[in-house]
Amino acid sequence: MDIFLTNNLTNKREQFVPRDKKNIGMYVCGPTVYDDPHIGNARPLVIFDILFKLLKNKFPKVSYVRNITDIDDKIIKSSKEQKISTKELTEKVSSSFMEDCIFLNCENPTHQPKATEHIDLMIKMTSQLIQKGFAYENNKHVYFEVKKFSDYGKLSNKKLEDLIAGSRVEVSDNKKNSEDFVLWKPSDEDEPSWDSPWGKGRPGWHLECSAMSKKFLGNEFDIHGGGMDLIFPHHENEVAQSRCANDTKVVANYWIHNAFITMSNEKMAKSQGNILKIKDFKNKISGQVLRLALMSAHYRQPLDWNDKLIKDCQNTLDKWYRIYSSNVKSVQVTEDVLKPLYEDLNTPGYIANLHQLYEKASKGESKELFISACKFIGLLNEDNEQWEKYRKDKALISETEINSKIDLRNKARADKNYKEADKIRDELSDKGVLIEDKDGKTFWKFK
């Protein structure tokens, strides 16, 4: 069965045809480590983890590269605000990021390069662009001259004038043209810097990914991924500088982008004050619940984050764990079950298949296939005891409070205040507790 992906370079759904079937190359833009990752950052982590799993299932070797940007203006600004060094900040946030990946049950990429470990390659690429006439130096700054690259705007599918009008372009007297973007800039005395032919300084953000993707995947590779917010200017600029430096007609053959996460249909953003960090969920729910929620909508569609979504995913996993056993042998997931993933990573369709498999498994049919299919997509990664312990440890209500509520309900029933008794039952249900009256006693369990 062939894999189909929506390619933003052509704005079409296309069959995935690898450059080399024996070695697939995929580069995904990773975090800029200036602050703890949020739910918006988590979506591409999960989406491209699933794509990585799908590709590995079909091809003998997949090289997945996800960078860490550990030098950037945001990092410098944040380190000054926190009064710590950029090194201390980036190490702290990078550690938090790796913990979040484990929490979400994401596999490690094949390579995870840091920008600061590849400055020499960025300087080399900048020099090449100057030599070839695509870049210029002025007052210790080096800029890429956008007008020299005729395909600029092809990835965004927009004209240069429209792109500039719809974005925040850095204003500088050092530029020849307003649309030109920085490849190298000087650093202040209290900022990180590296020696270069243009003086002490640091690279531009866009340059970092071009240098690192070339090192690990070559001048041309199969897939480049990231969030939709990166299409312009980041990915557009990557294409320009990489193609011009490497004399190629493409960088990646397929450009895959996930849509935003919204809250009450508003984009998640600091300016909106609605940022939810991944670490904020760790004391409340399992990472599996978060992972299932992140794949509940198609990756190209906005995902609206709300309490109902989390509750539904929690209930789904609770149900699935009732028939899960870690002793069940793993089996090959069949093509008909995987089919939605082959169709442009249709995760909602795959989840629908899991629900159907669950119904069969609950009747004693295809239990091995159901569990293997869940594990394929990164779910059911704990045994039953771990899951139950986690549920009790993270319960929204303590056992003492549950028993107290039951006593109040029993009193209400004795007083024939059935409205109050039903209200207490509903309150317990909302907090994940089911109660059952049997033989004059009340029993309870977590859903």
GROMACS .gro file of C-alpha atoms in nm:
model
  447
    1MET     CA    1   0.000   0.000   0.000
    2ASP     CA    2   0.138   0.341  -0.099
    3ILE     CA    3   0.172   0.637   0.135
    4PHE     CA    4   0.003   0.962   0.035
    5LEU     CA    5   0.092   1.301   0.187
    6THR     CA    6  -0.026   1.657   0.132
    7ASN     CA    7   0.276   1.839  -0.005
    8ASN     CA    8   0.269   2.212   0.066
    9LEU     CA    9   0.531   2.267  -0.203
   10THR     CA   10   0.270   2.175  -0.466
   11ASN     CA   11  -0.038   2.223  -0.248
   12LYS     CA   12  -0.150   1.875  -0.356
   13ARG     CA   13  -0.204   1.533  -0.204
   14GLU     CA   14   0.068   1.319  -0.360
   15GLN     CA   15   0.195   0.964  -0.351
   16PHE     CA   16   0.516   0.949  -0.150
   17VAL     CA   17   0.797   0.840  -0.382
   18PRO     CA   18   1.128   0.828  -0.192
   19ARG     CA   19   1.457   0.934  -0.342
   20ASP     CA   20   1.609   0.609  -0.217
   21LYS     CA   21   1.377   0.332  -0.092
   22LYS     CA   22   1.661   0.196   0.122
   23ASN     CA   23   1.718   0.521   0.313
   24ILE     CA   24   1.445   0.776   0.380
   25GLY     CA   25   1.547   1.122   0.504
   26MET     CA   26   1.316   1.341   0.716
   27TYR     CA   27   1.401   1.672   0.883
   28VAL     CA   28   1.162   1.836   1.131
   29CYS     CA   29   1.216   2.173   1.295
   30GLY     CA   30   1.256   2.122   1.668
   31PRO     CA   31   1.225   2.363   1.961
   32THR     CA   32   1.391   2.696   2.025
   33VAL     CA   33   1.482   2.631   2.387
   34TYR     CA   34   1.402   2.963   2.553
   35ASP     CA   35   1.096   2.846   2.748
   36ASP     CA   36   0.929   2.519   2.848
   37PRO     CA   37   0.743   2.353   2.556
   38HIS     CA   38   0.367   2.406   2.528
   39ILE     CA   39   0.084   2.201   2.380
   40GLY     CA   40   0.130   2.371   2.044
   41ASN     CA   41   0.489   2.238   2.038
   42ALA     CA   42   0.361   1.893   2.134
   43ARG     CA   43   0.146   1.851   1.824
   44PRO     CA   44   0.433   1.823   1.571
   45LEU     CA   45   0.620   1.602   1.817
   46VAL     CA   46   0.338   1.347   1.808
   47ILE     CA   47   0.243   1.389   1.440
   48PHE     CA   48   0.595   1.341   1.306
   49ASP     CA   49   0.659   1.061   1.554
   50ILE     CA   50   0.365   0.879   1.394
   51LEU     CA   51   0.501   0.950   1.046
   52PHE     CA   52   0.841   0.818   1.160
   53LYS     CA   53   0.676   0.495   1.280
   54LEU     CA   54   0.481   0.458   0.955
   55LEU     CA   55   0.790   0.508   0.739
   56LYS     CA   56   0.992   0.261   0.946
   57ASN     CA   57   0.714   0.006   0.903
   58LYS     CA   58   0.749   0.030   0.527
   59PHE     CA   59   1.115   0.108   0.455
   60PRO     CA   60   1.436  -0.057   0.585
   61LYS     CA   61   1.605   0.265   0.703
   62VAL     CA   62   1.466   0.603   0.803
   63SER     CA   63   1.689   0.891   0.915
   64TYR     CA   64   1.481   1.131   1.123
   65VAL     CA   65   1.655   1.456   1.217
   66ARG     CA   66   1.501   1.702   1.465
   67ASN     CA   67   1.717   1.997   1.565
   68ILE     CA   68   1.745   2.195   1.886
   69THR     CA   69   1.789   2.570   1.838
   70ASP     CA   70   2.003   2.676   2.132
   71ILE     CA   71   2.114   3.019   2.005
   72ASP     CA   72   1.856   3.279   1.907
   73ASP     CA   73   1.741   3.630   1.997
   74LYS     CA   74   1.456   3.486   2.209
   75ILE     CA   75   1.706   3.280   2.407
   76ILE     CA   76   1.927   3.580   2.473
   77LYS     CA   77   1.631   3.792   2.580
   78SER     CA   78   1.495   3.521   2.812
   79SER     CA   79   1.833   3.454   2.972
   80LYS     CA   80   1.874   3.825   3.051
   81GLU     CA   81   1.524   3.842   3.201
   82GLN     CA   82   1.597   3.538   3.419
   83LYS     CA   83   1.950   3.663   3.497
   84ILE     CA   84   2.112   3.335   3.400
   85SER     CA   85   2.354   3.242   3.120
   86THR     CA   86   2.223   3.127   2.783
   87LYS     CA   87   2.397   2.794   2.844
   88GLU     CA   88   2.217   2.742   3.174
   89LEU     CA   89   1.884   2.838   3.019
   90THR     CA   90   1.918   2.619   2.710
   91GLU     CA   91   2.036   2.317   2.908
   92LYS     CA   92   1.744   2.355   3.150
   93VAL     CA   93   1.482   2.392   2.877
   94SER     CA   94   1.638   2.118   2.660
   95SER     CA   95   1.615   1.882   2.957
   96SER     CA   96   1.250   1.977   3.007
   97PHE     CA   97   1.187   1.917   2.636
   98MET     CA   98   1.338   1.569   2.649
   99GLU     CA   99   1.127   1.484   2.955
  100ASP     CA  100   0.818   1.600   2.765
  101CYS     CA  101   0.906   1.372   2.471
  102ILE     CA  102   0.926   1.076   2.709
  103PHE     CA  103   0.596   1.181   2.872
  104LEU     CA  104   0.430   1.181   2.529
  105ASN     CA  105   0.591   0.844   2.443
  106CYS     CA  106   0.775   0.983   2.139
  107GLU     CA  107   1.066   0.788   2.000
  108ASN     CA  108   1.408   0.951   1.985
  109PRO     CA  109   1.495   1.084   1.640
  110THR     CA  110   1.790   0.932   1.460
  111HIS     CA  111   1.982   1.257   1.511
  112GLN     CA  112   1.908   1.555   1.736
  113PRO     CA  113   2.174   1.818   1.656
  114LYS     CA  114   2.219   2.141   1.847
  115ALA     CA  115   2.274   2.464   1.656
  116THR     CA  116   2.572   2.572   1.869
  117GLU     CA  117   2.758   2.254   1.773
  118HIS     CA  118   2.743   2.340   1.402
  119ILE     CA  119   2.841   2.707   1.381
  120ASP     CA  120   3.137   2.621   1.154
  121LEU     CA  121   2.898   2.477   0.893
  122MET     CA  122   2.683   2.791   0.908
  123ILE     CA  123   2.985   3.014   0.855
  124LYS     CA  124   3.089   2.797   0.559
  125MET     CA  125   2.742   2.818   0.400
  126THR     CA  126   2.730   3.196   0.450
  127SER     CA  127   3.070   3.231   0.278
  128GLN     CA  128   2.946   3.020  -0.014
  129LEU     CA  129   2.638   3.240  -0.055
  130ILE     CA  130   2.854   3.553  -0.062
  131GLN     CA  131   3.093   3.399  -0.317
  132LYS     CA  132   2.803   3.299  -0.542
  133GLY     CA  133   2.651   3.647  -0.530
  134PHE     CA  134   2.338   3.561  -0.330
  135ALA     CA  135   2.445   3.735  -0.010
  136TYR     CA  136   2.627   4.053   0.092
  137GLU     CA  137   2.806   4.186   0.398
  138ASN     CA  138   2.746   4.531   0.543
  139ASN     CA  139   2.865   4.662   0.879
  140LYS     CA  140   2.946   4.312   1.009
  141HIS     CA  141   2.600   4.185   0.910
  142VAL     CA  142   2.547   3.934   0.628
  143TYR     CA  143   2.215   3.926   0.445
  144PHE     CA  144   2.063   3.700   0.182
  145GLU     CA  145   1.947   3.911  -0.114
  146VAL     CA  146   1.600   3.775  -0.179
  147LYS     CA  147   1.561   3.926  -0.528
  148LYS     CA  148   1.852   3.712  -0.649
  149PHE     CA  149   1.642   3.397  -0.597
  150SER     CA  150   1.363   3.384  -0.855
  151ASP     CA  151   1.168   3.101  -0.684
  152TYR     CA  152   1.125   3.291  -0.359
  153GLY     CA  153   0.763   3.253  -0.242
  154LYS     CA  154   0.703   2.921  -0.421
  155LEU     CA  155   0.664   2.725  -0.097
  156SER     CA  156   0.424   2.984   0.046
  157ASN     CA  157   0.247   3.000  -0.291
  158LYS     CA  158   0.252   3.380  -0.270
  159LYS     CA  159   0.418   3.670  -0.443
  160LEU     CA  160   0.708   3.842  -0.272
  161GLU     CA  161   0.514   4.167  -0.223
  162ASP     CA  162   0.226   3.983  -0.055
  163LEU     CA  163   0.460   3.794   0.176
  164ILE     CA  164   0.634   4.112   0.288
  165ALA     CA  165   0.304   4.296   0.339
  166GLY     CA  166   0.165   4.017   0.556
  167SER     CA  167   0.465   3.970   0.784
  168ARG     CA  168   0.681   4.154   1.029
  169VAL     CA  169   0.998   4.231   0.835
  170GLU     CA  170   1.307   4.332   1.030
  171VAL     CA  171   1.392   4.697   0.960
  172SER     CA  172   1.762   4.776   0.927
  173ASP     CA  173   1.976   5.038   0.755
  174ASN     CA  174   2.226   4.762   0.683
  175LYS     CA  175   1.996   4.598   0.429
  176LYS     CA  176   1.983   4.671   0.057
  177ASN     CA  177   1.616   4.574   0.050
  178SER     CA  178   1.355   4.538   0.324
  179GLU     CA  179   1.284   4.172   0.236
  180ASP     CA  180   1.647   4.058   0.272
  181PHE     CA  181   1.703   3.831   0.573
  182VAL     CA  182   1.999   3.792   0.803
  183LEU     CA  183   2.251   3.508   0.776
  184TRP     CA  184   2.500   3.643   1.030
  185LYS     CA  185   2.484   3.926   1.282
  186PRO     CA  186   2.729   4.080   1.532
  187SER     CA  187   2.682   4.005   1.903
  188ASP     CA  188   2.697   4.253   2.188
  189GLU     CA  189   2.974   4.204   2.442
  190ASP     CA  190   2.748   4.025   2.691
  191GLU     CA  191   2.600   3.791   2.428
  192PRO     CA  192   2.724   3.454   2.295
  193SER     CA  193   2.950   3.495   1.993
  194TRP     CA  194   3.174   3.304   1.755
  195ASP     CA  195   3.463   3.421   1.538
  196SER     CA  196   3.381   3.464   1.170
  197PRO     CA  197   3.520   3.643   0.862
  198TRP     CA  198   3.275   3.924   0.943
  199GLY     CA  199   3.372   3.962   1.308
  200LYS     CA  200   3.241   3.806   1.630
  201GLY     CA  201   2.875   3.723   1.603
  202ARG     CA  202   2.610   3.455   1.571
  203PRO     CA  203   2.402   3.296   1.293
  204GLY     CA  204   2.054   3.388   1.181
  205TRP     CA  205   1.779   3.145   1.282
  206HIS     CA  206   1.694   3.028   0.928
  207LEU     CA  207   2.055   2.941   0.849
  208GLU     CA  208   2.078   2.686   1.132
  209CYS     CA  209   1.835   2.435   0.982
  210SER     CA  210   1.991   2.460   0.635
  211ALA     CA  211   2.335   2.374   0.772
  212MET     CA  212   2.218   2.088   0.994
  213SER     CA  213   1.984   1.926   0.740
  214LYS     CA  214   2.269   1.927   0.485
  215LYS     CA  215   2.509   1.761   0.729
  216PHE     CA  216   2.279   1.475   0.826
  217LEU     CA  217   2.064   1.427   0.513
  218GLY     CA  218   2.256   1.582   0.224
  219ASN     CA  219   2.174   1.861  -0.020
  220GLU     CA  220   1.838   1.703  -0.109
  221PHE     CA  221   1.617   1.474   0.099
  222ASP     CA  222   1.263   1.338   0.117
  223ILE     CA  223   1.055   1.517   0.381
  224HIS     CA  224   1.077   1.846   0.569
  225GLY     CA  225   0.822   1.903   0.844
  226GLY     CA  226   0.707   2.154   1.102
  227GLY     CA  227   0.417   2.372   1.208
  228MET     CA  228   0.224   2.582   0.957
  229ASP     CA  229   0.355   2.897   1.122
  230LEU     CA  230   0.702   2.807   0.992
  231ILE     CA  231   0.612   2.811   0.621
  232PHE     CA  232   0.696   3.181   0.605
  233PRO     CA  233   0.948   3.312   0.667
  234HIS     CA  234   1.145   3.023   0.817
  235HIS     CA  235   1.096   2.747   0.562
  236GLU     CA  236   1.078   2.987   0.269
  237ASN     CA  237   1.417   3.126   0.372
  238GLU     CA  238   1.558   2.778   0.425
  239VAL     CA  239   1.468   2.688   0.069
  240ALA     CA  240   1.629   3.003  -0.069
  241GLN     CA  241   1.963   2.976   0.110
  242SER     CA  242   1.993   2.595   0.078
  243ARG     CA  243   1.917   2.581  -0.293
  244CYS     CA  244   2.147   2.873  -0.372
  245ALA     CA  245   2.435   2.744  -0.159
  246ASN     CA  246   2.404   2.385  -0.281
  247ASP     CA  247   2.307   2.450  -0.647
  248THR     CA  248   1.996   2.230  -0.627
  249LYS     CA  249   1.644   2.251  -0.764
  250VAL     CA  250   1.485   2.131  -0.439
  251VAL     CA  251   1.571   2.097  -0.071
  252ALA     CA  252   1.305   1.844   0.028
  253ASN     CA  253   1.060   1.683  -0.212
  254TYR     CA  254   0.773   1.691   0.039
  255TRP     CA  255   0.695   1.973   0.280
  256ILE     CA  256   0.451   1.865   0.553
  257HIS     CA  257   0.300   2.111   0.800
  258ASN     CA  258   0.061   2.062   1.092
  259ALA     CA  259  -0.212   2.313   1.178
  260PHE     CA  260  -0.243   2.510   1.501
  261ILE     CA  261  -0.398   2.417   1.833
  262THR     CA  262  -0.675   2.655   1.935
  263MET     CA  263  -0.858   2.726   2.259
  264SER     CA  264  -1.220   2.832   2.215
  265ASN     CA  265  -1.126   2.862   1.846
  266GLU     CA  266  -0.858   3.123   1.924
  267LYS     CA  267  -0.498   3.047   1.824
  268MET     CA  268  -0.283   2.953   2.122
  269ALA     CA  269  -0.036   3.239   2.172
  270LYS     CA  270   0.135   3.435   2.447
  271SER     CA  271  -0.046   3.749   2.336
  272GLN     CA  272  -0.376   3.569   2.399
  273GLY     CA  273  -0.264   3.453   2.743
  274ASN     CA  274  -0.376   3.098   2.667
  275ILE     CA  275  -0.047   2.907   2.657
  276LEU     CA  276  -0.068   2.561   2.815
  277LYS     CA  277   0.270   2.405   2.890
  278ILE     CA  278   0.318   2.030   2.865
  279LYS     CA  279   0.464   2.012   3.216
  280ASP     CA  280   0.140   2.160   3.357
  281PHE     CA  281  -0.040   1.835   3.267
  282LYS     CA  282   0.205   1.594   3.429
  283ASN     CA  283   0.040   1.608   3.771
  284LYS     CA  284  -0.309   1.578   3.624
  285ILE     CA  285  -0.323   1.322   3.343
  286SER     CA  286  -0.121   1.051   3.173
  287GLY     CA  287   0.092   1.140   2.874
  288GLN     CA  288  -0.107   0.878   2.683
  289VAL     CA  289  -0.422   1.085   2.727
  290LEU     CA  290  -0.239   1.387   2.592
  291ARG     CA  291  -0.101   1.186   2.300
  292LEU     CA  292  -0.444   1.052   2.205
  293ALA     CA  293  -0.590   1.404   2.226
  294LEU     CA  294  -0.316   1.541   1.998
  295MET     CA  295  -0.397   1.287   1.727
  296SER     CA  296  -0.775   1.318   1.760
  297ALA     CA  297  -0.800   1.565   1.470
  298HIS     CA  298  -0.633   1.541   1.130
  299TYR     CA  299  -0.293   1.709   1.143
  300ARG     CA  300  -0.388   1.961   0.874
  301GLN     CA  301  -0.696   2.074   1.067
  302PRO     CA  302  -0.698   2.303   1.373
  303LEU     CA  303  -0.734   2.112   1.700
  304ASP     CA  304  -0.950   2.287   1.959
  305TRP     CA  305  -0.823   2.210   2.309
  306ASN     CA  306  -1.087   2.176   2.582
  307ASP     CA  307  -1.178   1.977   2.894
  308LYS     CA  308  -1.424   1.756   2.705
  309LEU     CA  309  -1.151   1.643   2.465
  310ILE     CA  310  -0.929   1.539   2.756
  311LYS     CA  311  -1.212   1.366   2.939
  312ASP     CA  312  -1.317   1.172   2.627
  313CYS     CA  313  -0.959   1.055   2.567
  314GLN     CA  314  -0.922   0.955   2.933
  315ASN     CA  315  -1.245   0.752   2.914
  316THR     CA  316  -1.134   0.586   2.589
  317LEU     CA  317  -0.805   0.473   2.736
  318ASP     CA  318  -0.975   0.356   3.056
  319LYS     CA  319  -1.202   0.140   2.842
  320TRP     CA  320  -0.916   0.003   2.632
  321TYR     CA  321  -0.710  -0.082   2.939
  322ARG     CA  322  -0.989  -0.307   3.067
  323ILE     CA  323  -0.898  -0.567   2.807
  324TYR     CA  324  -0.527  -0.487   2.778
  325SER     CA  325  -0.267  -0.740   2.890
  326SER     CA  326   0.107  -0.697   2.858
  327ASN     CA  327   0.134  -1.076   2.818
  328VAL     CA  328  -0.042  -1.075   2.482
  329LYS     CA  329   0.206  -1.142   2.203
  330SER     CA  330   0.272  -0.872   1.947
  331VAL     CA  331   0.149  -0.928   1.591
  332GLN     CA  332   0.198  -0.744   1.262
  333VAL     CA  333  -0.060  -0.468   1.219
  334THR     CA  334  -0.253  -0.542   0.902
  335GLU     CA  335  -0.263  -0.309   0.601
  336ASP     CA  336  -0.639  -0.259   0.628
  337VAL     CA  337  -0.596  -0.129   0.984
  338LEU     CA  338  -0.305   0.095   0.881
  339LYS     CA  339  -0.485   0.224   0.571
  340PRO     CA  340  -0.599   0.559   0.724
  341LEU     CA  341  -0.237   0.642   0.816
  342TYR     CA  342  -0.129   0.572   0.459
  343GLU     CA  343  -0.394   0.821   0.351
  344ASP     CA  344  -0.220   1.142   0.458
  345LEU     CA  345  -0.179   1.043   0.824
  346ASN     CA  346  -0.553   1.024   0.889
  347THR     CA  347  -0.523   0.965   1.265
  348PRO     CA  348  -0.899   1.008   1.336
  349GLY     CA  349  -0.963   0.730   1.084
  350TYR     CA  350  -0.703   0.510   1.252
  351ILE     CA  351  -0.858   0.575   1.594
  352ALA     CA  352  -1.196   0.472   1.448
  353ASN     CA  353  -1.032   0.144   1.342
  354LEU     CA  354  -0.902   0.100   1.698
  355HIS     CA  355  -1.256   0.141   1.835
  356GLN     CA  356  -1.378  -0.131   1.596
  357LEU     CA  357  -1.093  -0.360   1.695
  358TYR     CA  358  -1.175  -0.297   2.062
  359GLU     CA  359  -1.534  -0.412   2.010
  360LYS     CA  360  -1.405  -0.736   1.857
  361ALA     CA  361  -1.138  -0.779   2.124
  362SER     CA  362  -1.393  -0.733   2.404
  363LYS     CA  363  -1.573  -1.035   2.257
  364GLY     CA  364  -1.253  -1.237   2.251
  365GLU     CA  365  -1.165  -1.174   1.886
  366SER     CA  366  -0.837  -1.029   1.749
  367LYS     CA  367  -0.715  -0.912   2.090
  368GLU     CA  368  -0.352  -0.935   1.977
  369LEU     CA  369  -0.422  -0.717   1.675
  370PHE     CA  370  -0.603  -0.454   1.884
  371ILE     CA  371  -0.319  -0.421   2.135
  372SER     CA  372  -0.052  -0.422   1.863
  373ALA     CA  373  -0.242  -0.155   1.668
  374CYS     CA  374  -0.259   0.065   1.979
  375LYS     CA  375   0.111   0.019   2.046
  376PHE     CA  376   0.192   0.098   1.682
  377ILE     CA  377   0.064   0.451   1.733
  378GLY     CA  378   0.229   0.490   2.074
  379LEU     CA  379  -0.058   0.398   2.307
  380LEU     CA  380  -0.100   0.133   2.579
  381ASN     CA  381   0.266   0.173   2.672
  382GLU     CA  382   0.208   0.093   3.041
  383ASP     CA  383   0.088  -0.231   3.199
  384ASN     CA  384  -0.247  -0.247   3.377
  385GLU     CA  385  -0.099  -0.206   3.725
  386GLN     CA  386   0.092   0.106   3.621
  387TRP     CA  387  -0.217   0.250   3.458
  388GLU     CA  388  -0.440   0.186   3.760
  389LYS     CA  389  -0.180   0.326   3.997
  390TYR     CA  390  -0.143   0.632   3.779
  391ARG     CA  391  -0.518   0.680   3.769
  392LYS     CA  392  -0.547   0.662   4.146
  393ASP     CA  393  -0.243   0.881   4.205
  394LYS     CA  394  -0.370   1.142   3.959
  395ALA     CA  395  -0.737   1.109   4.046
  396LEU     CA  396  -0.937   1.429   4.059
  397ILE     CA  397  -1.073   1.319   4.395
  398SER     CA  398  -0.927   1.130   4.693
  399GLU     CA  399  -1.067   0.807   4.835
  400THR     CA  400  -1.150   0.989   5.161
  401GLU     CA  401  -1.353   1.246   4.968
  402ILE     CA  402  -1.526   0.970   4.768
  403ASN     CA  403  -1.635   0.789   5.083
  404SER     CA  404  -1.750   1.117   5.236
  405LYS     CA  405  -1.960   1.192   4.926
  406ILE     CA  406  -2.111   0.843   4.939
  407ASP     CA  407  -2.208   0.893   5.305
  408LEU     CA  408  -2.379   1.220   5.213
  409ARG     CA  409  -2.559   1.049   4.925
  410ASN     CA  410  -2.677   0.765   5.148
  411LYS     CA  411  -2.813   1.018   5.397
  412ALA     CA  412  -2.992   1.205   5.117
  413ARG     CA  413  -3.147   0.880   4.997
  414ALA     CA  414  -3.256   0.791   5.354
  415ASP     CA  415  -3.421   1.134   5.373
  416LYS     CA  416  -3.583   1.064   5.033
  417ASN     CA  417  -3.400   1.365   4.890
  418TYR     CA  418  -3.339   1.189   4.559
  419LYS     CA  419  -3.255   1.509   4.375
  420GLU     CA  420  -2.959   1.568   4.609
  421ALA     CA  421  -2.857   1.202   4.585
  422ASP     CA  422  -2.853   1.222   4.203
  423LYS     CA  423  -2.654   1.543   4.220
  424ILE     CA  424  -2.384   1.376   4.431
  425ARG     CA  425  -2.375   1.077   4.193
  426ASP     CA  426  -2.323   1.316   3.899
  427GLU     CA  427  -2.049   1.503   4.086
  428LEU     CA  428  -1.864   1.177   4.145
  429SER     CA  429  -1.914   1.074   3.783
  430ASP     CA  430  -1.767   1.403   3.661
  431LYS     CA  431  -1.456   1.322   3.864
  432GLY     CA  432  -1.422   0.977   3.712
  433VAL     CA  433  -1.596   0.772   3.983
  434LEU     CA  434  -1.873   0.518   3.917
  435ILE     CA  435  -2.094   0.409   4.205
  436GLU     CA  436  -2.320   0.105   4.228
  437ASP     CA  437  -2.582   0.017   4.488
  438LYS     CA  438  -2.597  -0.356   4.561
  439ASP     CA  439  -2.742  -0.558   4.849
  440GLY     CA  440  -2.797  -0.246   5.059
  441LYS     CA  441  -2.438  -0.126   5.014
  442THR     CA  442  -2.273   0.126   4.785
  443PHE     CA  443  -1.963   0.027   4.590
  444TRP     CA  444  -1.741   0.255   4.381
  445LYS     CA  445  -1.464   0.233   4.122
  446PHE     CA  446  -1.279   0.465   3.887
  447LYS     CA  447  -1.414   0.472   3.534
   0.00000   0.00000   0.00000
